[in-house]
Coordinates of C-alpha atoms in Angstrom, one line a residue:
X47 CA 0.0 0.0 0.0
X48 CA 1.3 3.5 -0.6
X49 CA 2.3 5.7 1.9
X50 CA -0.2 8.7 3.3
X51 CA 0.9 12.1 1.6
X52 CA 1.8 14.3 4.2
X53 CA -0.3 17.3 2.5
X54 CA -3.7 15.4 2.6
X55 CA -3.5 16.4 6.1
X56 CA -5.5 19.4 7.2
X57 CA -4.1 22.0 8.9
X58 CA -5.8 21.3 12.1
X59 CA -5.2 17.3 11.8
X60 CA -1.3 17.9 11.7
X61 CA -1.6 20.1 14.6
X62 CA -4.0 16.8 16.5
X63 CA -0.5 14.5 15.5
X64 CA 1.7 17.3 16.9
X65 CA -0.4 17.7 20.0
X66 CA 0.0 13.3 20.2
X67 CA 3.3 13.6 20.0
X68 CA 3.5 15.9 22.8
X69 CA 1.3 13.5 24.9
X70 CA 3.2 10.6 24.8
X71 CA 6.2 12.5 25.7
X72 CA 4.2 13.9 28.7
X73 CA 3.5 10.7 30.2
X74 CA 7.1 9.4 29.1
X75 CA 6.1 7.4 27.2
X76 CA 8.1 5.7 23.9
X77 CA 5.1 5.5 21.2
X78 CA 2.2 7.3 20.1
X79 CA -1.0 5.3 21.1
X80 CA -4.5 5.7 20.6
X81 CA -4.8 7.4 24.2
X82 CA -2.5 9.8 22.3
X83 CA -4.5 11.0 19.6
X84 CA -7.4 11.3 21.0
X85 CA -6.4 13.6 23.8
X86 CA -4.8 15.2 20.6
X87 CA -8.1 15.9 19.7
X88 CA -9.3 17.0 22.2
X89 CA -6.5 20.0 23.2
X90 CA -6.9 21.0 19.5
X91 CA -10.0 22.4 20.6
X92 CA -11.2 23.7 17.3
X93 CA -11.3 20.9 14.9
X94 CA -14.9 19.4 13.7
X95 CA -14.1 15.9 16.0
X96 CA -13.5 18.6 19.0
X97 CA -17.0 19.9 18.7
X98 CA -18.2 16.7 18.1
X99 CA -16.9 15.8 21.3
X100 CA -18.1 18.7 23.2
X101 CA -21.3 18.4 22.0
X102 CA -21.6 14.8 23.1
X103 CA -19.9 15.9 26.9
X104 CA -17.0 14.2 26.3
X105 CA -14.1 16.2 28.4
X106 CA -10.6 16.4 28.2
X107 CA -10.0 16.6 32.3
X108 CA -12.3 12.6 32.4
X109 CA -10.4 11.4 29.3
X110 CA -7.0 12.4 31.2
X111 CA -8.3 10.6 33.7
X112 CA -9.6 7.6 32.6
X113 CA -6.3 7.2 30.4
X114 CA -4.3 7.8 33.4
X115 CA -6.4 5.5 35.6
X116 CA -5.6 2.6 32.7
X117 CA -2.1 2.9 31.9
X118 CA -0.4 5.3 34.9
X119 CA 2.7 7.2 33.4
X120 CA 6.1 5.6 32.8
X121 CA 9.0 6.5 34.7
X122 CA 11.1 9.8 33.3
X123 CA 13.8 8.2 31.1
X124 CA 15.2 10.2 28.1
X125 CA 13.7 8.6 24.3
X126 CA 15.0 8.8 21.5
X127 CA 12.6 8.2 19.2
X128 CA 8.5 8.3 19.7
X129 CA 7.2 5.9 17.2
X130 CA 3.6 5.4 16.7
X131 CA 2.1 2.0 17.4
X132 CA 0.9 0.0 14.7
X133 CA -3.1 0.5 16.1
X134 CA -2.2 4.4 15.4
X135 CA -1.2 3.2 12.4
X136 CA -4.4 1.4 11.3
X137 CA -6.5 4.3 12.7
X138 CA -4.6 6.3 9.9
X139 CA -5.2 3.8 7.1
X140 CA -9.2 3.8 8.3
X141 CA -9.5 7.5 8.5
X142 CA -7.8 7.8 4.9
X143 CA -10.5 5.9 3.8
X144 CA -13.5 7.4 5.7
X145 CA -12.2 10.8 3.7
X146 CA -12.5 9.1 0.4
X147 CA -15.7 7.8 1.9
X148 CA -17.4 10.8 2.4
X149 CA -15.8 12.1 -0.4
X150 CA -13.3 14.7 0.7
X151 CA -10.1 15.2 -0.2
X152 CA -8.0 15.8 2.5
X153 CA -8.4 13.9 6.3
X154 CA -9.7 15.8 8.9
X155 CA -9.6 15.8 12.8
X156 CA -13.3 13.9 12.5
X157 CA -11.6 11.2 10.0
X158 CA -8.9 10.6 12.8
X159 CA -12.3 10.3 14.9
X160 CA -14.0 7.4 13.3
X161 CA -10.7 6.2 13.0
X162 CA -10.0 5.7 16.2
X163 CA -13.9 4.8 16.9
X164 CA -14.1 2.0 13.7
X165 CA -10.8 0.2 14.8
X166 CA -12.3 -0.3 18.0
X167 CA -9.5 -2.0 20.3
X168 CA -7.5 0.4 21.2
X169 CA -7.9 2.7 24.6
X170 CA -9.2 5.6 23.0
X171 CA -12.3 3.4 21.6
X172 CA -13.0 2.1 25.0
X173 CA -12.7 5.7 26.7
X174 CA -15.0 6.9 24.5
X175 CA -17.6 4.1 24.2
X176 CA -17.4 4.7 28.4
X177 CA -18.1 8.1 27.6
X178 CA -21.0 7.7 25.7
X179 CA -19.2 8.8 22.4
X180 CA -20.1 5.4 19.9
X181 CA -19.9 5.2 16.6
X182 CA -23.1 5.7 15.5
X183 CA -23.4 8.7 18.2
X184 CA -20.2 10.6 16.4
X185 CA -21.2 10.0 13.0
X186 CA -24.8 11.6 13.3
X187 CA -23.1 14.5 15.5
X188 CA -20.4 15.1 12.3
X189 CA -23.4 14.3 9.9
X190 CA -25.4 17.0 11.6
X191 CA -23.0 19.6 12.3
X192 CA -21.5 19.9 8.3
X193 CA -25.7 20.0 7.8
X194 CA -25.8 23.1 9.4
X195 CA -22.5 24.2 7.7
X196 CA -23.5 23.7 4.2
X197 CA -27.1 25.1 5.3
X198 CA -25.0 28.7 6.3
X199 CA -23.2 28.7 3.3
X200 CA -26.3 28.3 1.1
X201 CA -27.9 30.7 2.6
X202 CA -27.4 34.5 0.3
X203 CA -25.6 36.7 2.7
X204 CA -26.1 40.2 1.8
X205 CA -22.7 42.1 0.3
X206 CA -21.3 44.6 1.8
X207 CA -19.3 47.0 0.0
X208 CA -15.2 46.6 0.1
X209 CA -13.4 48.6 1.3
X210 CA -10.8 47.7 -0.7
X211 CA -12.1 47.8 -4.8
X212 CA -9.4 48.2 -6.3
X213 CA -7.5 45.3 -4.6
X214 CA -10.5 42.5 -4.5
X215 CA -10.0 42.9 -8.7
X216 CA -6.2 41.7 -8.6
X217 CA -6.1 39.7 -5.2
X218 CA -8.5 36.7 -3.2
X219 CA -9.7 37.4 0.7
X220 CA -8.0 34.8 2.1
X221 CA -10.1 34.4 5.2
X222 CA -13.2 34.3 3.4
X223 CA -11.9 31.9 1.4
X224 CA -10.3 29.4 4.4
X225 CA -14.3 30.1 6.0
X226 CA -15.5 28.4 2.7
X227 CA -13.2 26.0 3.2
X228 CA -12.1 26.9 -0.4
X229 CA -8.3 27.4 0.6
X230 CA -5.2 25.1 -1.5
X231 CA -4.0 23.2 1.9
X232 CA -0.6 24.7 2.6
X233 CA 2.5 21.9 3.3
X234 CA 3.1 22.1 6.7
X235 CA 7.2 22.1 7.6
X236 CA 6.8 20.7 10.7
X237 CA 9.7 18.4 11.0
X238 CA 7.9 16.7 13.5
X239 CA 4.3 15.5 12.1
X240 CA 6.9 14.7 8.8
X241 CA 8.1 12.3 10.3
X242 CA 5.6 10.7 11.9
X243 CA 3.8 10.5 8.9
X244 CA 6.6 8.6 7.7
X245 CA 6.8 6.3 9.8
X246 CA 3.0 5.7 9.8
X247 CA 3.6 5.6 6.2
X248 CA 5.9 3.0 6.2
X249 CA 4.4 -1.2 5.6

């Protein structure tokens, strides 16, 4: 199987495999688990699986703990290397494949969701099944929320005059266009996520 293109990524779903990263060096820990990315996830904050969550009362401070409860935190030793484990690895592969699923191009922090959800064994799918967060519960919360989204955009929204005429004829607004959604994704040069991908990427 090919490897995972780094730039299929969005934005906010390199910043959930940064925040990971940072997790499992937190607890001291020599791999990135499922516990990992979802509290990922969750300290993104913004993300359309972080308002998922939210909405369905799922809360960072009972994930922290539940994980914490489960697995403790390892004793400080200096690691080398964090390498994801090969469940984070098959969450990837599934989340690849909800996006082409649902028909988007690029994996989002709610791909990395049912990911996690839809490969079912590791801790993050049993924190959140405890949590009341199921499958069928996230996907008709994600289902429902890009309803609404593509219910705003459709709706005419009256213009108001630029302020800046003789620009908008030779430039884009770039911040109307990342609200749309209608932005090229921009390859991250985090050294960081890079590699992880990598080594996600690798069979």
């Amino acid at each position: 199987m090919a490897g995972y293109p780094y730039e299929r990524f969005t934005e906010r779903a390199k910043k959930v495999l940064t925040l990971a990263q940072e997790e499992a060096e937190r607890s001291h820990h020599s791999y990135i688990g499922t516990e990992h990315l979802l509290l990922g996830l969750l300290r993104e904050g913004e993300g359309l699986a972080a308002k998922v969550l939210n909405n369905l009362g799922v809360e960072i401070g009972k994930v922290r703990q539940t994980i914490e409860s489960v697995l403790g935190r390892s004793e400080r030793i200096v690691i080398q290397q964090i390498i994801p484990t090969s469940r984070v690895k098959r969450v990837i592969e599934i989340s690849f494949e909800e996006a082409r699923r649902m028909g988007k191009t690029y994996v989002g922090t709610e791909h990395l969701l049912l990911g996690l959800l839809i490969e079912g064994e590791g801790i993050a799918a049993h924190v959140l099944e405890d949590l009341g967060a199921s499958l069928d519960r996230v996907r008709a919360e994600i289902e429902r929320l890009e309803g609404d989204a593509r219910r705003e955009d459709s709706e005419p929204q009256p213009k108001k005059p630029s302020k800046t005429p003789l620009l908008d004829q030779f430039g884009r607004d770039l911040t109307e266009l990342a609200r749309k959604n209608s932005l090229d994704p921009v390859i991250g040069r985090e050294m960081e996520i890079e590699r992880v991908i990598q080594i996600l990427s690798r069979r």
